[in-house]
Short mmCIF file of N, CA and C in Angstrom, two decimals:
data_model
loop_
_atom_site.label_atom_id
_atom_site.label_comp_id
_atom_site.label_asym_id
_atom_site.label_seq_id
_atom_site.Cartn_x
_atom_site.Cartn_y
_atom_site.Cartn_z
N MET A 1 52.71 -46.62 0.08
CA MET A 1 52.40 -45.89 0.91
C MET A 1 52.28 -46.49 2.45
N GLN A 2 52.68 -45.75 3.57
CA GLN A 2 52.45 -46.45 4.94
C GLN A 2 51.29 -45.69 5.59
N GLN A 3 50.77 -46.75 6.47
CA GLN A 3 49.59 -46.57 7.33
C GLN A 3 49.76 -47.32 8.47
N ILE A 4 48.95 -46.52 9.60
CA ILE A 4 49.10 -46.93 10.99
C ILE A 4 47.85 -47.88 10.99
N ALA A 5 47.82 -49.08 11.50
CA ALA A 5 46.58 -49.87 11.70
C ALA A 5 46.70 -50.80 12.94
N GLN A 6 45.74 -51.20 13.31
CA GLN A 6 45.37 -51.98 14.59
C GLN A 6 45.03 -53.31 14.26
N LYS A 7 45.36 -54.43 14.92
CA LYS A 7 44.88 -55.52 15.04
C LYS A 7 43.67 -55.74 15.88
N LEU A 8 42.55 -56.04 15.68
CA LEU A 8 41.35 -55.83 16.39
C LEU A 8 41.46 -57.10 17.38
N LYS A 9 42.18 -58.10 17.25
CA LYS A 9 41.89 -59.42 18.07
C LYS A 9 42.68 -59.08 19.19
N ASN A 10 43.83 -58.48 19.12
CA ASN A 10 44.87 -58.16 20.40
C ASN A 10 45.46 -56.82 20.65
N GLY A 11 44.93 -55.88 19.53
CA GLY A 11 45.58 -54.85 19.99
C GLY A 11 46.82 -54.24 19.15
N ASN A 12 47.50 -55.15 18.67
CA ASN A 12 48.87 -54.60 18.29
C ASN A 12 48.78 -53.87 17.04
N ILE A 13 49.53 -52.63 17.18
CA ILE A 13 49.57 -51.72 16.23
C ILE A 13 50.88 -51.66 15.29
N ARG A 14 50.60 -51.40 13.97
CA ARG A 14 51.70 -51.75 13.02
C ARG A 14 51.65 -50.70 12.23
N LEU A 15 52.78 -50.31 11.53
CA LEU A 15 52.97 -49.39 10.43
C LEU A 15 53.14 -50.20 9.24
N MET A 16 52.06 -50.25 8.43
CA MET A 16 51.87 -51.19 7.36
C MET A 16 52.17 -50.62 5.88
N GLU A 17 52.82 -51.23 5.15
CA GLU A 17 52.86 -50.91 3.54
C GLU A 17 51.72 -51.15 2.82
N MET A 18 51.03 -50.19 2.35
CA MET A 18 49.69 -50.29 1.74
C MET A 18 49.52 -49.79 0.37
N PRO A 19 48.77 -50.14 -0.52
CA PRO A 19 48.47 -49.67 -1.66
C PRO A 19 47.99 -48.14 -1.79
N VAL A 20 48.15 -47.39 -2.54
CA VAL A 20 47.63 -46.18 -2.41
C VAL A 20 45.89 -46.20 -2.82
N PRO A 21 45.07 -45.89 -1.97
CA PRO A 21 43.57 -45.84 -2.08
C PRO A 21 43.11 -45.53 -3.44
N ASN A 22 42.18 -46.01 -4.12
CA ASN A 22 41.71 -46.11 -5.53
C ASN A 22 40.62 -44.60 -5.22
N LEU A 23 40.84 -43.69 -6.23
CA LEU A 23 40.11 -42.71 -6.43
C LEU A 23 38.53 -42.93 -7.03
N ARG A 24 37.64 -42.63 -6.31
CA ARG A 24 36.36 -43.02 -6.94
C ARG A 24 35.47 -41.66 -7.22
N PRO A 25 34.36 -41.86 -7.75
CA PRO A 25 33.66 -40.50 -7.96
C PRO A 25 33.09 -39.99 -6.65
N GLY A 26 33.13 -38.77 -6.66
CA GLY A 26 32.78 -37.95 -5.47
C GLY A 26 33.46 -37.96 -4.24
N MET A 27 34.83 -38.46 -4.55
CA MET A 27 36.11 -38.39 -3.43
C MET A 27 37.04 -37.63 -4.01
N VAL A 28 37.99 -37.34 -2.95
CA VAL A 28 39.52 -36.46 -2.87
C VAL A 28 40.48 -37.21 -2.26
N LEU A 29 41.38 -37.38 -3.30
CA LEU A 29 42.75 -37.78 -2.84
C LEU A 29 43.63 -36.88 -2.41
N VAL A 30 43.93 -37.32 -0.73
CA VAL A 30 44.73 -36.28 -0.11
C VAL A 30 46.03 -36.87 0.36
N GLN A 31 47.26 -36.03 0.04
CA GLN A 31 48.16 -36.26 0.73
C GLN A 31 48.55 -35.64 2.03
N ASN A 32 48.41 -36.67 2.97
CA ASN A 32 48.42 -36.05 4.45
C ASN A 32 49.76 -35.51 4.59
N HIS A 33 49.37 -34.50 5.55
CA HIS A 33 50.56 -33.64 6.06
C HIS A 33 50.74 -33.97 7.63
N PHE A 34 49.68 -33.90 8.33
CA PHE A 34 49.42 -34.15 9.61
C PHE A 34 48.24 -34.99 9.72
N SER A 35 48.20 -35.87 10.94
CA SER A 35 46.95 -36.26 11.28
C SER A 35 46.86 -36.45 12.74
N LEU A 36 46.00 -36.41 13.44
CA LEU A 36 45.72 -36.15 14.87
C LEU A 36 45.54 -37.43 15.56
N ILE A 37 46.07 -37.61 16.72
CA ILE A 37 45.98 -38.79 17.46
C ILE A 37 44.95 -38.42 18.71
N SER A 38 43.92 -38.53 18.86
CA SER A 38 42.97 -38.42 19.69
C SER A 38 43.22 -39.23 21.10
N ALA A 39 43.34 -38.44 22.31
CA ALA A 39 43.57 -39.02 23.32
C ALA A 39 42.18 -39.77 23.95
N GLY A 40 41.01 -39.24 23.42
CA GLY A 40 39.94 -39.82 23.84
C GLY A 40 39.72 -41.14 23.03
N THR A 41 39.05 -40.67 21.81
CA THR A 41 38.26 -41.74 20.94
C THR A 41 39.57 -42.89 20.63
N GLU A 42 40.85 -42.41 20.08
CA GLU A 42 41.62 -43.43 19.71
C GLU A 42 42.13 -44.16 20.68
N SER A 43 42.47 -43.71 22.03
CA SER A 43 42.91 -44.36 23.06
C SER A 43 41.97 -45.40 23.47
N ASN A 44 40.75 -44.95 23.39
CA ASN A 44 39.73 -45.77 23.79
C ASN A 44 39.47 -47.00 22.80
N THR A 45 39.86 -46.83 21.64
CA THR A 45 39.72 -47.75 20.63
C THR A 45 40.83 -48.68 20.65
N VAL A 46 42.02 -48.43 21.02
CA VAL A 46 43.20 -49.27 21.36
C VAL A 46 42.93 -49.96 22.37
N LYS A 47 42.37 -49.35 23.64
CA LYS A 47 42.33 -50.09 24.76
C LYS A 47 41.28 -51.10 24.77
N THR A 48 40.23 -50.86 23.99
CA THR A 48 39.11 -51.73 23.63
C THR A 48 39.67 -53.12 22.81
N ALA A 49 40.59 -52.81 21.95
CA ALA A 49 40.86 -53.87 21.02
C ALA A 49 41.97 -54.72 22.00
N ARG A 50 42.62 -54.35 22.88
CA ARG A 50 43.51 -55.27 23.78
C ARG A 50 42.54 -55.83 25.05
N LYS A 51 41.31 -55.86 24.99
CA LYS A 51 40.52 -56.63 26.08
C LYS A 51 40.20 -57.99 25.59
N SER A 52 39.70 -58.85 26.36
CA SER A 52 39.21 -60.16 26.14
C SER A 52 37.94 -60.01 25.11
N LEU A 53 37.70 -61.17 24.68
CA LEU A 53 36.35 -61.14 23.89
C LEU A 53 34.99 -60.57 24.56
N ILE A 54 35.05 -60.99 25.83
CA ILE A 54 34.00 -60.51 26.90
C ILE A 54 34.21 -58.98 27.06
N GLY A 55 35.24 -58.62 27.26
CA GLY A 55 35.65 -57.02 27.35
C GLY A 55 35.15 -56.36 26.12
N LYS A 56 35.55 -56.90 25.05
CA LYS A 56 35.20 -56.51 23.75
C LYS A 56 33.72 -56.27 23.62
N ALA A 57 33.09 -57.31 23.99
CA ALA A 57 31.61 -57.27 23.83
C ALA A 57 30.96 -56.26 24.85
N LYS A 58 31.43 -56.11 26.02
CA LYS A 58 30.74 -55.25 26.94
C LYS A 58 31.02 -53.72 26.37
N GLU A 59 32.14 -53.44 25.57
CA GLU A 59 32.38 -52.22 25.19
C GLU A 59 31.55 -51.91 24.07
N ARG A 60 31.30 -52.76 23.18
CA ARG A 60 30.44 -52.61 22.26
C ARG A 60 29.09 -53.48 21.94
N PRO A 61 28.17 -52.99 22.64
CA PRO A 61 26.79 -53.90 22.70
C PRO A 61 26.15 -53.76 21.14
N GLN A 62 26.32 -52.90 20.46
CA GLN A 62 25.72 -52.79 19.25
C GLN A 62 26.21 -53.86 18.20
N GLN A 63 27.55 -54.19 18.37
CA GLN A 63 28.20 -55.04 17.45
C GLN A 63 28.04 -56.30 18.00
N VAL A 64 27.69 -56.59 19.29
CA VAL A 64 27.20 -57.83 19.68
C VAL A 64 25.96 -58.09 19.11
N LYS A 65 24.81 -57.04 18.98
CA LYS A 65 23.57 -57.14 18.43
C LYS A 65 23.85 -57.74 16.84
N GLN A 66 24.68 -57.21 16.14
CA GLN A 66 25.07 -57.57 14.93
C GLN A 66 25.55 -59.14 14.74
N VAL A 67 26.15 -59.40 15.86
CA VAL A 67 26.77 -60.79 15.54
C VAL A 67 25.45 -61.78 15.90
N LEU A 68 24.76 -61.38 16.73
CA LEU A 68 23.38 -62.25 17.27
C LEU A 68 22.60 -62.26 15.85
N ASP A 69 22.54 -61.11 15.27
CA ASP A 69 21.71 -61.03 13.84
C ASP A 69 22.28 -62.21 13.13
N VAL A 70 23.51 -62.14 12.82
CA VAL A 70 24.06 -62.91 11.81
C VAL A 70 24.33 -64.10 12.13
N LEU A 71 24.24 -64.66 13.49
CA LEU A 71 24.15 -66.10 14.10
C LEU A 71 22.54 -66.43 13.66
N LYS A 72 21.59 -65.76 13.88
CA LYS A 72 20.34 -66.31 13.36
C LYS A 72 20.30 -66.53 12.04
N GLN A 73 20.80 -65.58 11.24
CA GLN A 73 20.51 -66.02 9.69
C GLN A 73 21.41 -67.08 9.05
N HIS A 74 22.77 -67.19 9.65
CA HIS A 74 23.64 -68.02 9.04
C HIS A 74 24.21 -69.19 10.03
N GLY A 75 23.87 -69.21 11.03
CA GLY A 75 24.37 -70.13 12.03
C GLY A 75 25.67 -70.02 12.60
N PRO A 76 26.10 -70.90 13.67
CA PRO A 76 27.33 -70.58 14.34
C PRO A 76 28.61 -70.68 13.62
N ILE A 77 28.72 -71.70 12.93
CA ILE A 77 30.08 -71.91 12.43
C ILE A 77 30.37 -70.59 11.11
N GLN A 78 29.45 -70.31 10.48
CA GLN A 78 29.76 -68.79 9.54
C GLN A 78 29.96 -67.92 10.39
N THR A 79 28.90 -67.62 11.53
CA THR A 79 29.16 -66.50 12.36
C THR A 79 30.67 -66.60 13.05
N TYR A 80 31.04 -67.58 13.54
CA TYR A 80 32.45 -67.66 14.00
C TYR A 80 33.47 -67.34 13.19
N ARG A 81 33.40 -67.81 12.04
CA ARG A 81 34.47 -67.60 10.91
C ARG A 81 34.29 -66.03 10.64
N ALA A 82 33.14 -65.42 10.51
CA ALA A 82 33.13 -64.08 10.34
C ALA A 82 33.56 -63.25 11.25
N VAL A 83 33.30 -63.57 12.42
CA VAL A 83 34.05 -62.79 13.77
C VAL A 83 35.21 -62.93 13.79
N MET A 84 36.06 -64.41 13.39
CA MET A 84 37.53 -64.12 13.64
C MET A 84 38.10 -63.81 12.62
N LYS A 85 37.47 -63.73 11.31
CA LYS A 85 38.19 -62.92 10.32
C LYS A 85 38.26 -61.46 10.46
N LYS A 86 37.18 -60.84 11.00
CA LYS A 86 37.20 -59.58 11.40
C LYS A 86 38.13 -59.20 12.50
N LEU A 87 38.30 -59.85 13.58
CA LEU A 87 39.21 -59.86 14.60
C LEU A 87 40.61 -60.11 14.33
N ASP A 88 40.83 -60.64 13.19
CA ASP A 88 42.36 -61.10 12.65
C ASP A 88 42.82 -60.16 11.70
N ALA A 89 41.81 -59.15 11.33
CA ALA A 89 42.23 -58.18 10.30
C ALA A 89 42.99 -56.90 10.98
N TYR A 90 43.75 -56.30 10.15
CA TYR A 90 44.06 -54.88 10.64
C TYR A 90 43.37 -53.62 10.37
N SER A 91 42.74 -52.80 11.22
CA SER A 91 41.88 -51.94 10.94
C SER A 91 42.67 -50.58 11.13
N PRO A 92 42.37 -49.60 9.97
CA PRO A 92 43.15 -48.39 10.09
C PRO A 92 42.70 -47.52 11.43
N LEU A 93 43.76 -46.75 11.92
CA LEU A 93 43.43 -45.82 13.04
C LEU A 93 43.38 -44.33 12.41
N GLY A 94 42.70 -43.54 13.12
CA GLY A 94 42.76 -42.09 12.87
C GLY A 94 41.36 -41.67 12.25
N TYR A 95 41.10 -40.59 12.49
CA TYR A 95 39.87 -39.71 12.11
C TYR A 95 39.89 -38.22 11.79
N SER A 96 41.21 -37.88 11.96
CA SER A 96 41.01 -36.34 11.64
C SER A 96 42.52 -35.92 11.20
N CYS A 97 42.60 -35.23 10.01
CA CYS A 97 43.93 -34.97 9.28
C CYS A 97 43.80 -33.77 8.53
N ALA A 98 44.98 -33.60 7.98
CA ALA A 98 44.98 -32.05 6.97
C ALA A 98 46.06 -32.40 6.12
N GLY A 99 45.69 -31.96 4.97
CA GLY A 99 46.90 -32.14 3.83
C GLY A 99 46.71 -31.42 2.54
N GLU A 100 46.98 -32.04 1.46
CA GLU A 100 47.04 -31.03 0.48
C GLU A 100 46.18 -32.13 -0.83
N VAL A 101 45.33 -31.75 -1.52
CA VAL A 101 44.51 -32.54 -2.61
C VAL A 101 45.74 -32.66 -3.65
N ILE A 102 45.61 -34.17 -4.19
CA ILE A 102 46.37 -34.55 -5.22
C ILE A 102 45.68 -35.09 -6.25
N ASP A 103 44.56 -35.15 -6.14
CA ASP A 103 43.40 -35.91 -7.39
C ASP A 103 42.25 -35.47 -6.75
N VAL A 104 41.44 -35.49 -7.70
CA VAL A 104 39.83 -35.34 -7.55
C VAL A 104 38.95 -36.33 -8.49
N GLY A 105 38.08 -36.86 -7.69
CA GLY A 105 37.30 -37.90 -8.60
C GLY A 105 36.31 -37.22 -9.27
N ASP A 106 35.44 -38.04 -10.33
CA ASP A 106 34.58 -37.59 -11.07
C ASP A 106 33.24 -36.75 -10.36
N GLY A 107 32.92 -35.94 -10.88
CA GLY A 107 31.92 -35.13 -10.05
C GLY A 107 32.18 -34.28 -8.93
N VAL A 108 33.53 -33.95 -8.76
CA VAL A 108 34.07 -33.22 -7.73
C VAL A 108 34.43 -31.83 -8.37
N ASN A 109 33.66 -30.93 -7.95
CA ASN A 109 34.09 -29.72 -8.43
C ASN A 109 34.28 -28.61 -7.45
N GLU A 110 34.42 -28.81 -6.20
CA GLU A 110 34.62 -27.87 -5.25
C GLU A 110 36.02 -28.02 -4.65
N PHE A 111 36.81 -29.01 -5.16
CA PHE A 111 38.17 -29.09 -4.87
C PHE A 111 39.36 -29.06 -6.13
N ARG A 112 40.18 -28.72 -5.89
CA ARG A 112 41.40 -28.85 -7.04
C ARG A 112 42.60 -29.38 -6.42
N ILE A 113 43.21 -29.90 -7.33
CA ILE A 113 44.66 -30.46 -7.03
C ILE A 113 45.64 -29.30 -6.58
N GLY A 114 46.16 -29.52 -5.25
CA GLY A 114 46.98 -28.44 -4.83
C GLY A 114 46.16 -27.77 -3.57
N ASP A 115 44.83 -27.83 -3.40
CA ASP A 115 44.01 -27.24 -2.52
C ASP A 115 44.59 -27.86 -0.91
N LYS A 116 44.53 -26.86 -0.05
CA LYS A 116 44.80 -27.40 1.46
C LYS A 116 43.78 -27.73 1.84
N VAL A 117 43.27 -28.84 2.53
CA VAL A 117 42.29 -29.42 3.00
C VAL A 117 42.46 -29.92 4.57
N ALA A 118 41.22 -29.89 5.32
CA ALA A 118 41.06 -30.77 6.57
C ALA A 118 39.94 -31.87 6.27
N CYS A 119 40.34 -33.17 6.89
CA CYS A 119 39.54 -34.12 6.43
C CYS A 119 38.99 -34.62 7.82
N GLY A 120 38.01 -35.43 7.88
CA GLY A 120 37.40 -36.15 9.02
C GLY A 120 36.54 -37.50 8.64
N GLY A 121 36.55 -38.19 9.51
CA GLY A 121 35.63 -39.54 9.50
C GLY A 121 36.90 -40.75 9.35
N ALA A 122 36.28 -41.78 9.10
CA ALA A 122 36.80 -43.02 9.34
C ALA A 122 38.02 -43.21 8.18
N THR A 123 38.00 -42.68 6.88
CA THR A 123 38.60 -42.42 5.84
C THR A 123 39.87 -41.50 6.19
N ALA A 124 39.88 -40.72 7.31
CA ALA A 124 40.87 -39.66 7.40
C ALA A 124 42.01 -40.34 8.39
N ALA A 125 42.39 -41.35 7.93
CA ALA A 125 43.35 -42.17 8.88
C ALA A 125 44.77 -41.74 8.77
N HIS A 126 45.59 -42.23 9.84
CA HIS A 126 46.92 -42.08 9.84
C HIS A 126 47.71 -42.87 8.84
N ALA A 127 47.84 -42.11 7.50
CA ALA A 127 48.32 -42.75 6.29
C ALA A 127 49.01 -41.70 5.48
N GLU A 128 49.83 -41.91 4.75
CA GLU A 128 50.46 -41.08 3.83
C GLU A 128 49.53 -40.32 2.67
N VAL A 129 48.61 -41.29 2.27
CA VAL A 129 47.48 -40.77 1.33
C VAL A 129 46.32 -41.44 1.90
N ILE A 130 45.16 -40.50 1.54
CA ILE A 130 43.97 -41.15 1.96
C ILE A 130 43.04 -40.72 0.77
N VAL A 131 41.83 -41.43 0.61
CA VAL A 131 40.70 -40.88 -0.10
C VAL A 131 39.54 -40.46 0.66
N VAL A 132 38.92 -39.41 0.63
CA VAL A 132 37.85 -39.05 1.41
C VAL A 132 36.65 -38.76 0.45
N PRO A 133 35.27 -38.83 1.19
CA PRO A 133 34.42 -38.23 0.22
C PRO A 133 34.21 -36.81 0.43
N VAL A 134 33.94 -36.06 -0.54
CA VAL A 134 33.80 -34.65 -0.53
C VAL A 134 33.18 -34.04 0.81
N ASN A 135 32.13 -34.63 1.29
CA ASN A 135 31.35 -34.07 2.36
C ASN A 135 32.12 -34.19 3.75
N LEU A 136 33.23 -34.81 3.74
CA LEU A 136 34.14 -34.91 4.71
C LEU A 136 35.39 -34.54 4.55
N CYS A 137 35.57 -33.39 3.85
CA CYS A 137 36.63 -32.74 3.62
C CYS A 137 36.42 -31.23 3.53
N VAL A 138 37.03 -30.28 3.84
CA VAL A 138 36.76 -28.81 4.03
C VAL A 138 38.16 -27.87 3.24
N LYS A 139 37.89 -27.22 2.60
CA LYS A 139 38.91 -26.39 1.85
C LYS A 139 39.35 -25.36 3.06
N LEU A 140 40.77 -25.29 2.82
CA LEU A 140 41.45 -24.24 3.68
C LEU A 140 41.84 -23.09 3.06
N ASN A 141 42.25 -22.08 3.57
CA ASN A 141 43.01 -21.05 3.15
C ASN A 141 44.33 -21.57 2.68
N SER A 142 44.81 -20.80 1.75
CA SER A 142 46.32 -21.28 0.99
C SER A 142 47.35 -21.04 2.19
N ASP A 143 47.22 -19.93 3.11
CA ASP A 143 47.97 -19.92 4.21
C ASP A 143 47.79 -20.58 5.69
N ALA A 144 46.72 -21.50 5.51
CA ALA A 144 46.50 -22.25 6.65
C ALA A 144 47.53 -22.95 7.22
N ASP A 145 47.63 -23.15 8.61
CA ASP A 145 48.91 -23.98 9.01
C ASP A 145 48.27 -25.57 9.28
N LEU A 146 48.55 -26.49 8.46
CA LEU A 146 47.94 -27.59 8.42
C LEU A 146 48.20 -28.30 9.79
N ARG A 147 49.31 -28.27 10.39
CA ARG A 147 49.33 -28.87 11.88
C ARG A 147 48.42 -28.44 12.67
N LEU A 148 47.81 -27.16 12.77
CA LEU A 148 46.72 -26.86 13.44
C LEU A 148 45.33 -27.39 12.77
N ALA A 149 45.17 -27.37 11.42
CA ALA A 149 44.23 -27.86 10.90
C ALA A 149 43.63 -29.21 10.96
N ALA A 150 44.64 -30.03 11.40
CA ALA A 150 44.48 -31.60 11.69
C ALA A 150 43.36 -31.38 12.90
N TYR A 151 43.25 -30.62 13.48
CA TYR A 151 42.25 -30.61 14.82
C TYR A 151 41.02 -30.11 14.20
N ASN A 152 40.84 -29.97 13.05
CA ASN A 152 39.35 -29.32 12.83
C ASN A 152 38.14 -30.47 12.94
N THR A 153 38.47 -31.72 12.74
CA THR A 153 37.52 -32.68 13.09
C THR A 153 37.11 -32.80 14.83
N LEU A 154 38.28 -32.66 15.51
CA LEU A 154 38.15 -32.93 16.82
C LEU A 154 37.36 -31.60 17.45
N GLY A 155 37.53 -30.53 16.80
CA GLY A 155 36.86 -29.24 17.16
C GLY A 155 35.55 -29.34 16.90
N ALA A 156 35.22 -29.85 15.61
CA ALA A 156 33.60 -30.03 15.05
C ALA A 156 32.93 -30.71 16.05
N ILE A 157 33.55 -32.08 16.64
CA ILE A 157 32.83 -32.76 17.40
C ILE A 157 32.56 -32.01 19.01
N ALA A 158 33.77 -31.38 19.12
CA ALA A 158 33.43 -30.48 20.75
C ALA A 158 32.42 -29.38 20.36
N PHE A 159 32.21 -28.80 19.03
CA PHE A 159 31.28 -27.67 18.96
C PHE A 159 30.16 -28.38 18.86
N GLN A 160 29.82 -29.66 18.29
CA GLN A 160 28.41 -30.00 17.99
C GLN A 160 27.90 -30.54 19.70
N ALA A 161 28.85 -31.14 20.30
CA ALA A 161 28.39 -31.45 21.62
C ALA A 161 27.87 -30.21 22.57
N SER A 162 28.72 -28.96 22.22
CA SER A 162 28.42 -27.78 23.01
C SER A 162 27.01 -27.46 22.50
N ALA A 163 26.78 -27.33 21.27
CA ALA A 163 25.53 -26.82 20.54
C ALA A 163 24.35 -27.57 21.14
N ARG A 164 24.56 -28.98 21.15
CA ARG A 164 23.53 -29.84 21.74
C ARG A 164 23.21 -29.55 23.06
N ARG A 165 24.05 -29.18 23.83
CA ARG A 165 23.88 -28.92 25.37
C ARG A 165 23.25 -27.56 25.36
N ILE A 166 23.46 -26.81 24.54
CA ILE A 166 23.09 -25.33 24.68
C ILE A 166 21.65 -25.32 24.08
N CYS A 167 21.27 -25.72 22.93
CA CYS A 167 20.13 -25.91 22.11
C CYS A 167 19.24 -26.89 22.39
N GLY A 168 19.70 -27.99 23.35
CA GLY A 168 18.83 -28.99 23.67
C GLY A 168 18.74 -29.91 22.92
#
């Protein structure tokens, strides 16, 4: 199966051949029909990956704190190796998609093979097939337009931001 991924070290983006993800308990295997490319979150992710190490550090202070914690526990050599390994890896892109359930894991009762779904979160990548926890997947009506349903996560994020502003 094919998946879009980005190298964190330099921001290069590739269409990669990957194995179909393993189905685990509490998860849903989904054949993607559409995935949303976010002009905000994803373009920011791509821009950050293309920055220097200092630029990356400025953009992600929480990850810098994690690196410093590892440095304290394991020393400079192991920390350097861990950081370089992470930066040299390809990371999947995407967080909002819609498709059709092709299998369900043990303990999943709310979805059936053939259900149309919208999915969100880090596992809702730009890939032909994804595996998603049930709490990040919503069942759609059988006549739902999957092209529009790919916007569900983006809409939920916007709704949450509006609700916080209104409710305090």
